[in-house]
Short mmCIF file of C-alpha atoms in Angstrom, two decimals:
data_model
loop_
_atom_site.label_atom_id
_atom_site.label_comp_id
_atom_site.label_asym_id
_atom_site.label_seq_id
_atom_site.Cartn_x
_atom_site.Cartn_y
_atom_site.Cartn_z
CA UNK A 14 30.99 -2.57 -6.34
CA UNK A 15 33.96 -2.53 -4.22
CA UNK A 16 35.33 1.12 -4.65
CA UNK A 17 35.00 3.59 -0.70
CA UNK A 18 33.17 6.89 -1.99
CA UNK A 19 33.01 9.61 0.49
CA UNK A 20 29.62 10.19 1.68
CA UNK A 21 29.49 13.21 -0.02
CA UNK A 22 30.26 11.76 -3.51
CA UNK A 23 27.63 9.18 -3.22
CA UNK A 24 25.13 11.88 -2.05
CA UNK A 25 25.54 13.57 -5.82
CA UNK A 26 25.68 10.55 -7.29
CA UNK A 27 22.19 9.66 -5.99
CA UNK A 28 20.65 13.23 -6.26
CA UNK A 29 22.15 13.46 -10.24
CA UNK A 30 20.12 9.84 -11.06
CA UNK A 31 17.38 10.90 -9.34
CA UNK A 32 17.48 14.11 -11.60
CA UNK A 33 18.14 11.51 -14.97
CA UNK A 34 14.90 9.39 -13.92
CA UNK A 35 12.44 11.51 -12.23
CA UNK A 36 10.02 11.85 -14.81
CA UNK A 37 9.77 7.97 -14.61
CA UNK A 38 8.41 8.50 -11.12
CA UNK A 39 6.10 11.40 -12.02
CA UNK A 40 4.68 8.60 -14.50
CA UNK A 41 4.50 6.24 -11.94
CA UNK A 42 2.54 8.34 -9.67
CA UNK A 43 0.30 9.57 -12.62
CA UNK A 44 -0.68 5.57 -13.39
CA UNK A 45 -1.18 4.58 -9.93
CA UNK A 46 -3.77 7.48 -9.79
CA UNK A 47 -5.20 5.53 -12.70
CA UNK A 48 -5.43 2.21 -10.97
CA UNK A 49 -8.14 -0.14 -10.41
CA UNK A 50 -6.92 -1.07 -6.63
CA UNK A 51 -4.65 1.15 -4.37
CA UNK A 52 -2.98 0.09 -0.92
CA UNK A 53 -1.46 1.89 1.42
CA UNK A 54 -0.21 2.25 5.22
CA UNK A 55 2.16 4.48 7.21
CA UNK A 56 5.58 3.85 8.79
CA UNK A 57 7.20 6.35 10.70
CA UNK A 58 10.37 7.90 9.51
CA UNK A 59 13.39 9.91 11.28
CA UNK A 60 14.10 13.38 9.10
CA UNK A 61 16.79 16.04 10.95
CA UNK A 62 15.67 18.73 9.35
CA UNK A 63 12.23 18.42 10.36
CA UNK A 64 13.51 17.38 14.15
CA UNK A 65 15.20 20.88 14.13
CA UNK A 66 12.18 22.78 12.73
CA UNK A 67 9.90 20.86 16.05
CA UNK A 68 12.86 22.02 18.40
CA UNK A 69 12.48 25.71 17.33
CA UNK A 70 8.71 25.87 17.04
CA UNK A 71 7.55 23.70 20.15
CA UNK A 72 4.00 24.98 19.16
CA UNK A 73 3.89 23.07 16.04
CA UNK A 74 0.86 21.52 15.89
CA UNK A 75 2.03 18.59 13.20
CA UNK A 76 5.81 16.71 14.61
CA UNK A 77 5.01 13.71 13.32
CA UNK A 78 6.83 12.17 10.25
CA UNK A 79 5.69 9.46 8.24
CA UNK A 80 7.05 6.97 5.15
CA UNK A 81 4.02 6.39 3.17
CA UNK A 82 3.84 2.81 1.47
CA UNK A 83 1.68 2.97 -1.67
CA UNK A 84 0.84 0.04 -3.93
CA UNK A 85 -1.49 0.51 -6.87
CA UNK A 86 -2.51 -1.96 -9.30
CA UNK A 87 -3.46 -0.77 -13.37
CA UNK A 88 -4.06 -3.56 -15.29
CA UNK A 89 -1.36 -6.67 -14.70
CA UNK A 90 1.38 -3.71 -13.43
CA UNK A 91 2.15 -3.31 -9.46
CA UNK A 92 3.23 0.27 -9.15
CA UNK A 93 5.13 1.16 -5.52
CA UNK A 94 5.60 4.15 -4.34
CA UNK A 95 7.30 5.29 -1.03
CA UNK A 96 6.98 8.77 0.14
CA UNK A 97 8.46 10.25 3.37
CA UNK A 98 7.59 13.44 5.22
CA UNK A 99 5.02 15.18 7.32
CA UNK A 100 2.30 14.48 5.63
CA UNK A 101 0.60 11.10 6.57
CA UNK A 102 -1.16 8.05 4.12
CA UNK A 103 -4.69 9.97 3.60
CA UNK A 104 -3.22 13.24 2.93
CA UNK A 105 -0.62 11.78 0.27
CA UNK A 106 -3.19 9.45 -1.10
CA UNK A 107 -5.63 12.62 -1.77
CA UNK A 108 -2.32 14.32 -3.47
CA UNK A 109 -1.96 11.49 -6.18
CA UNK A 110 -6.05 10.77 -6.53
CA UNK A 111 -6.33 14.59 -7.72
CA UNK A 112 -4.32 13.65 -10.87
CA UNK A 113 -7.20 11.11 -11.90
CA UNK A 114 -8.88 10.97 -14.80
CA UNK A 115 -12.92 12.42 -14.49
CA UNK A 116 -13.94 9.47 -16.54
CA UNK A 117 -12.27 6.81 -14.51
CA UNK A 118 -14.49 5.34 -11.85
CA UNK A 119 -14.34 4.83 -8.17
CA UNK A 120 -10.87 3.00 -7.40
CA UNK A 121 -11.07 0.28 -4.18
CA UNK A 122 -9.35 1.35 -1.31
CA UNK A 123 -7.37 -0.78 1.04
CA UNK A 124 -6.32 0.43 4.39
CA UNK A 125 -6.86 -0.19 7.79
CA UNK A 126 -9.02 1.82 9.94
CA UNK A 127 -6.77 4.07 10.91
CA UNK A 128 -8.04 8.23 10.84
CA UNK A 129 -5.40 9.06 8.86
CA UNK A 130 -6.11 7.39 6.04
CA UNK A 131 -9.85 8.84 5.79
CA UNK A 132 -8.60 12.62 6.32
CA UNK A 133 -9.44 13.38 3.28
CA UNK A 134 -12.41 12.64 0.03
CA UNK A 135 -12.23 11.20 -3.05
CA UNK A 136 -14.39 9.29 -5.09
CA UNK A 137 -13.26 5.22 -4.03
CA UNK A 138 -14.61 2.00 -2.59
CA UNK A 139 -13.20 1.59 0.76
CA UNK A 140 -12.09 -1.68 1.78
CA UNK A 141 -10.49 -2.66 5.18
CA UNK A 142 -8.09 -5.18 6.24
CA UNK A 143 -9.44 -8.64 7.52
CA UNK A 144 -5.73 -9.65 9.03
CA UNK A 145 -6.05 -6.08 11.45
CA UNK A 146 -9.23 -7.63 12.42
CA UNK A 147 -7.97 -11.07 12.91
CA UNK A 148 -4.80 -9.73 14.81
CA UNK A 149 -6.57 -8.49 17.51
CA UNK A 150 -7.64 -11.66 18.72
CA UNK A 151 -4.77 -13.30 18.17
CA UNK A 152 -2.66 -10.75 20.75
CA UNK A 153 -5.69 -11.55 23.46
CA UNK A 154 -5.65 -15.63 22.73
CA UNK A 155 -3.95 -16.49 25.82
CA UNK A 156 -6.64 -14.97 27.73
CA UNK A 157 -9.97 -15.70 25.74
CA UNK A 158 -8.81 -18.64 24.00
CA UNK A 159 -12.60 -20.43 23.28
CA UNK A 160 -13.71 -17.18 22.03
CA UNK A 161 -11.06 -16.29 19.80
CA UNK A 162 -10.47 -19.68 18.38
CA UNK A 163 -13.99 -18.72 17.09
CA UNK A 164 -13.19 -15.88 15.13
CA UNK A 165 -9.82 -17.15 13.98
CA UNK A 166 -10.70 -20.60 13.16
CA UNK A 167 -13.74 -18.88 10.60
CA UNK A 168 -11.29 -15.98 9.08
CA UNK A 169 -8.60 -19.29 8.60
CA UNK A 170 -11.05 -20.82 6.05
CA UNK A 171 -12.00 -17.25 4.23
CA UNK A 172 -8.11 -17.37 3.38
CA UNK A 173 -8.71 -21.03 2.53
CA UNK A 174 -10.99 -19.76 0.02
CA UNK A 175 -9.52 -17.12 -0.96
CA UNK A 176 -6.29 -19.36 -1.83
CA UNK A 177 -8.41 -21.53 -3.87
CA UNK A 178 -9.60 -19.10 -6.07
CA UNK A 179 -5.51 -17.30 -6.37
CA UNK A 180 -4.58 -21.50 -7.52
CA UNK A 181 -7.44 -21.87 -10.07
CA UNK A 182 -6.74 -18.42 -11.50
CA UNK A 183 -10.21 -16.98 -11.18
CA UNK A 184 -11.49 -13.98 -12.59
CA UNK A 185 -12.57 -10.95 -10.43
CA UNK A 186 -16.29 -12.23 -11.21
CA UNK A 187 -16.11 -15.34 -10.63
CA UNK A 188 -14.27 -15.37 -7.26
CA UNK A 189 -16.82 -12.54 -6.17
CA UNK A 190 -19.41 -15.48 -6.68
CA UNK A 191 -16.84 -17.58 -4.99
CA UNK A 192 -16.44 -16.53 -2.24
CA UNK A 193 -20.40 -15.15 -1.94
CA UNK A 194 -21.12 -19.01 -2.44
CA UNK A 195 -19.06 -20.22 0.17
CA UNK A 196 -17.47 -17.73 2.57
CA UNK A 197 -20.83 -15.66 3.07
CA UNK A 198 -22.53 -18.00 5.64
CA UNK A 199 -19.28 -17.86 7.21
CA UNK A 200 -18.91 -14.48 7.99
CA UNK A 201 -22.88 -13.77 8.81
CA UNK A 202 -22.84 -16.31 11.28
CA UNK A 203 -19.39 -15.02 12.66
CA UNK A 204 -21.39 -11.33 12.84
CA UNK A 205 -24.47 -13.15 14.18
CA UNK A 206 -22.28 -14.91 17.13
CA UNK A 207 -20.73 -11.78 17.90
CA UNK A 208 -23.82 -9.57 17.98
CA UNK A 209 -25.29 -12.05 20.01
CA UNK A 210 -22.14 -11.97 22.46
CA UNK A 211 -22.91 -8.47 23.14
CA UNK A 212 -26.23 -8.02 23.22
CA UNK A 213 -26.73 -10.87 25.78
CA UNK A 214 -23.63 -9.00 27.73
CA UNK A 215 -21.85 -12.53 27.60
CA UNK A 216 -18.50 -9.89 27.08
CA UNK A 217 -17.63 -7.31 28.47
CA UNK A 218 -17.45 -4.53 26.31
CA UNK A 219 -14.46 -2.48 27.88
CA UNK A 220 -12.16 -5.87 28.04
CA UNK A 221 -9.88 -6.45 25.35
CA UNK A 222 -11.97 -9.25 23.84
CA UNK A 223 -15.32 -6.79 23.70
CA UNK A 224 -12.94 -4.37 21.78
CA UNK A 225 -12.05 -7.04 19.68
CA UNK A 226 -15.49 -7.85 18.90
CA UNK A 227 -16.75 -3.81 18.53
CA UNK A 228 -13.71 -3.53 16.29
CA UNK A 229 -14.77 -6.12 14.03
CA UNK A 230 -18.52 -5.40 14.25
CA UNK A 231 -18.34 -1.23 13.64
CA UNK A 232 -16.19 -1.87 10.50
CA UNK A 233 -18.13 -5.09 9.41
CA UNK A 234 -19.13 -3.35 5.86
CA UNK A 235 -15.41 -2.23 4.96
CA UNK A 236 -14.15 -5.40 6.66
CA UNK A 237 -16.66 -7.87 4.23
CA UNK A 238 -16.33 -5.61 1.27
CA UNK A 239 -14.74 -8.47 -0.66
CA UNK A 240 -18.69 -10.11 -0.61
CA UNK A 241 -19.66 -7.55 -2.80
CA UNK A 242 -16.71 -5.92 -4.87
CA UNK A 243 -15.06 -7.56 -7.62
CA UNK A 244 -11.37 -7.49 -6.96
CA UNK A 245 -11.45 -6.20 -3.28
CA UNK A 246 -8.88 -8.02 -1.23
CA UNK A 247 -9.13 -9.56 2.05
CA UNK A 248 -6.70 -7.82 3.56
CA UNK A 249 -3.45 -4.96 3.34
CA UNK A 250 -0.70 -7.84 3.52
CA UNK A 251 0.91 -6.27 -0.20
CA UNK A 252 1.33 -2.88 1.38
CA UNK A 253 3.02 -4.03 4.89
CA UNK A 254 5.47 -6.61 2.96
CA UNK A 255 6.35 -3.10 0.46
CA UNK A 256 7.19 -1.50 3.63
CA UNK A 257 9.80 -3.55 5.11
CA UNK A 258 11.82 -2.00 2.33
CA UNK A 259 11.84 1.46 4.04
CA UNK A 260 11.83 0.07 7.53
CA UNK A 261 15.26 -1.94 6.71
CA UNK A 262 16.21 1.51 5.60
CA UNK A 263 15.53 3.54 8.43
CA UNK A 264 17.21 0.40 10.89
CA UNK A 265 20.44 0.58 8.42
CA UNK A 266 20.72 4.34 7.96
CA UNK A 267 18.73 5.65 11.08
CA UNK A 268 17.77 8.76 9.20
CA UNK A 269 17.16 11.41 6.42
CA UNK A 270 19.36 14.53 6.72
CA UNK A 271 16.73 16.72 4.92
CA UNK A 272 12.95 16.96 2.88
CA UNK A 273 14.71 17.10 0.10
CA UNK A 274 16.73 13.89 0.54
CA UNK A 275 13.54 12.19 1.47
CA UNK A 276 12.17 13.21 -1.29
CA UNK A 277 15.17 11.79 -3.58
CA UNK A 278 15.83 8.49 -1.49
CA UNK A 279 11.58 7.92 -2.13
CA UNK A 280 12.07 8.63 -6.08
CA UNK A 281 14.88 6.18 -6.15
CA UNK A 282 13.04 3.46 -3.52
CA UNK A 283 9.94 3.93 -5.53
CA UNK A 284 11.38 2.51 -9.22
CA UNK A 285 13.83 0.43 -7.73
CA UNK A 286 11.14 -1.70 -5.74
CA UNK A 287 8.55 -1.26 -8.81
CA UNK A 288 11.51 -2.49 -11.01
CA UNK A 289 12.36 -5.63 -8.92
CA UNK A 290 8.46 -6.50 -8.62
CA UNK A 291 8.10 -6.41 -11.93
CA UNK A 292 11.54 -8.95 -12.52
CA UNK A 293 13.70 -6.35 -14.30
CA UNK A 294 16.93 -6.39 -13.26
CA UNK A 295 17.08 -2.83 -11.36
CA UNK A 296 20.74 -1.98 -12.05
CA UNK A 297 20.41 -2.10 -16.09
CA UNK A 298 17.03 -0.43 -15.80
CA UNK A 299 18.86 2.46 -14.29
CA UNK A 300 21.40 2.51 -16.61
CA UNK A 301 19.38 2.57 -19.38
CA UNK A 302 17.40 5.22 -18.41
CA UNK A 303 20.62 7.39 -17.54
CA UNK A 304 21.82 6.59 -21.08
CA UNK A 305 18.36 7.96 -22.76
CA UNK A 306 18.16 10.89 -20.41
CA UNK A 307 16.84 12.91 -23.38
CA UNK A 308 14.26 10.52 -24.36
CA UNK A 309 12.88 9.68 -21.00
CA UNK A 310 11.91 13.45 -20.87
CA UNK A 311 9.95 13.42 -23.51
CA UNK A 312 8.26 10.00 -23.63
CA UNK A 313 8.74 8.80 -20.27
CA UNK A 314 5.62 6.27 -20.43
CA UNK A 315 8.09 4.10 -23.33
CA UNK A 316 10.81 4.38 -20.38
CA UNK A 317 8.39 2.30 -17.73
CA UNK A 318 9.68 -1.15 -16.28
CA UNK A 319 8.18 -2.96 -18.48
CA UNK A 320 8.03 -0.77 -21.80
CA UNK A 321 11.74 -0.10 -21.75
CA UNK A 322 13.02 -2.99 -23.10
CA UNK A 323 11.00 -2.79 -25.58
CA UNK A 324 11.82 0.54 -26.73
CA UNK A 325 15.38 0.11 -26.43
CA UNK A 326 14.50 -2.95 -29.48
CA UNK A 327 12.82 -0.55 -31.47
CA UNK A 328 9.53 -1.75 -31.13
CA UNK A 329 6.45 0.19 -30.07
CA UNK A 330 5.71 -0.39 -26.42
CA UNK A 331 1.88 -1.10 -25.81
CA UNK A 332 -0.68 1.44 -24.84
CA UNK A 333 -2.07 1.19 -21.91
CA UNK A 334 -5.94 2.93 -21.77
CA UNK A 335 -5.00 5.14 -19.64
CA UNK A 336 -2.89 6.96 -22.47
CA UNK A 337 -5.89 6.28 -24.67
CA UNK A 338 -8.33 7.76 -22.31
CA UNK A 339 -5.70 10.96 -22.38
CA UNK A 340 -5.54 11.38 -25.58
#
């Protein structure tokens, strides 16, 4: 707003909201464990502290740090999350899934196929990104191009699809029987082709183009699951957009001093970013949460992005089941 603070001053600043709105995040991170669909995907992250701590133990057997992108869906709310440290997607993933409800069933997974994201179990429907799939050709097109025109030209008309049934507003249902009607033969004669490619050694399977192809084919089930699962998306696109906010972060402020500002610049990424998506204007959200202090702590589900306004009018925000199921 035009005033210089000292780095120090805005340090407090940040850590006293984060105090004031915290148990809006702790409600976040309940709901998304509540969700129908979750996304999620790693970035890496710079954190001092924890640089220090690898210097002094060299034996450490974890160094790595990681910003964790997390983007849940209950209902017709987006929830995103952002949390940074040394723990990577599956192991923060299994941290928020242990506050679901017993009742709830299976939530679909997106991901890609990375082992970090399966280091852990929980009860869910694992889908797998089509673009990952699709990306790897695209890198090796100079070199393969009949092949991979192929695969690319058949995954460009699944989108095509896909797009048709975002325009006409379909249900889960009915774009399940969508894209079962039309994008089915697609993909089993795209896994037929392939199959074929290798079996009649037509590809070598230690190029980059046989990878390609054992890629596609060994993860075929979490790769299609969108054939069989109402809802499942084609591919982790929501999740990589969320994390450009914490990449444009890390190339603007290079790093986090400590865990514990981590932990306070992912509260504060985490409903800023869920406040935007949801087209609140983030600054009076903030505000009005730092005004009603004292009744965010003891309702903070009224104080949500979109419940707040509504409370603030006097009216009774709606339930979601969730609370229902709760109670």
């Amino acid at each position: 707003v035009g005033a210089p603070l000292p780095d120090a001053t805005q340090w407090q600043l940040m850590q006293e909201l984060s105090e004031d709105v915290n148990p809006v995040y702790h409600e976040l991170v309940r709901l998304a464990a509540q969700g129908e669909m979750v996304a999620f995907d790693d970035t890496r992250v710079k954190i001092l502290s924890c640089l220090q701590e690898n210097k002094e133990n060299p034996e450490r057997k974890r160094t790595g740090m990681y910003t964790t992108g997390i983007v849940a869906r209950i209902y017709n709310h987006m929830i995103y999350l952002f949390i940074s440290g040394r723990l990577h997607a599956g192991e923060n993933m299994a941290k928020i899934m242990g506050k679901r409800f017993a009742g709830l069933g299976p939530i679909i997974q997106m991901s890609d196929a990375l082992g970090n994201n399966f280091s852990t179990e929980f009860v869910r429907i694992i889908c797998l990104c089509l673009a990952h799939g699709r990306r790897k050709f695209y890198e090796i097109y100079d070199y393969f191009p009949g092949e991979c025109r192929i695969v690319i030209d058949a995954l460009a008309l699944i989108y095509h699809y896909d797009g048709i049934a975002k325009q006409e507003k379909m249900s889960t249902e009915k774009r399940l029987i969508y894209h079962q009607t039309y994008s089915a033969p697609i993909m089993t004669t795209l896994k037929g082709w392939m199959d074929l490619q290798i079996k009649e050694k037509k590809v070598e399977p230690n190029s980059s183009l046989g990878k390609a192809f054992q890629y596609m084919l060994k993860h075929w089930d979490g790769l299609t699951m969108f054939l069989r699962i109402p809802g499942a998306m084609l591919d982790n696109n929501i999740t990589e957009r969320a994390l450009k906010i914490p990449i444009r972060s890390r190339k603007n402020s290079l790093f986090y001093k400590t865990e514990n500002g981590a932990f306070v610049g992912g509260v504060l990424t985490s409903i800023i970013h869920t406040c935007v998506m949801a087209k609140e204007n983030p600054l009076e959200y903030l505000i009005a949460l730092q005004k009603n202090r004292r009744a965010l702590l003891k309702s903070p589900q009224d104080w949500l992005p979109w419940t707040y306004k509504a409370t603030l009018s006097g009216q009774s925000p709606p339930l979601l089941l969730t609370y229902a199921i709760a109670a």
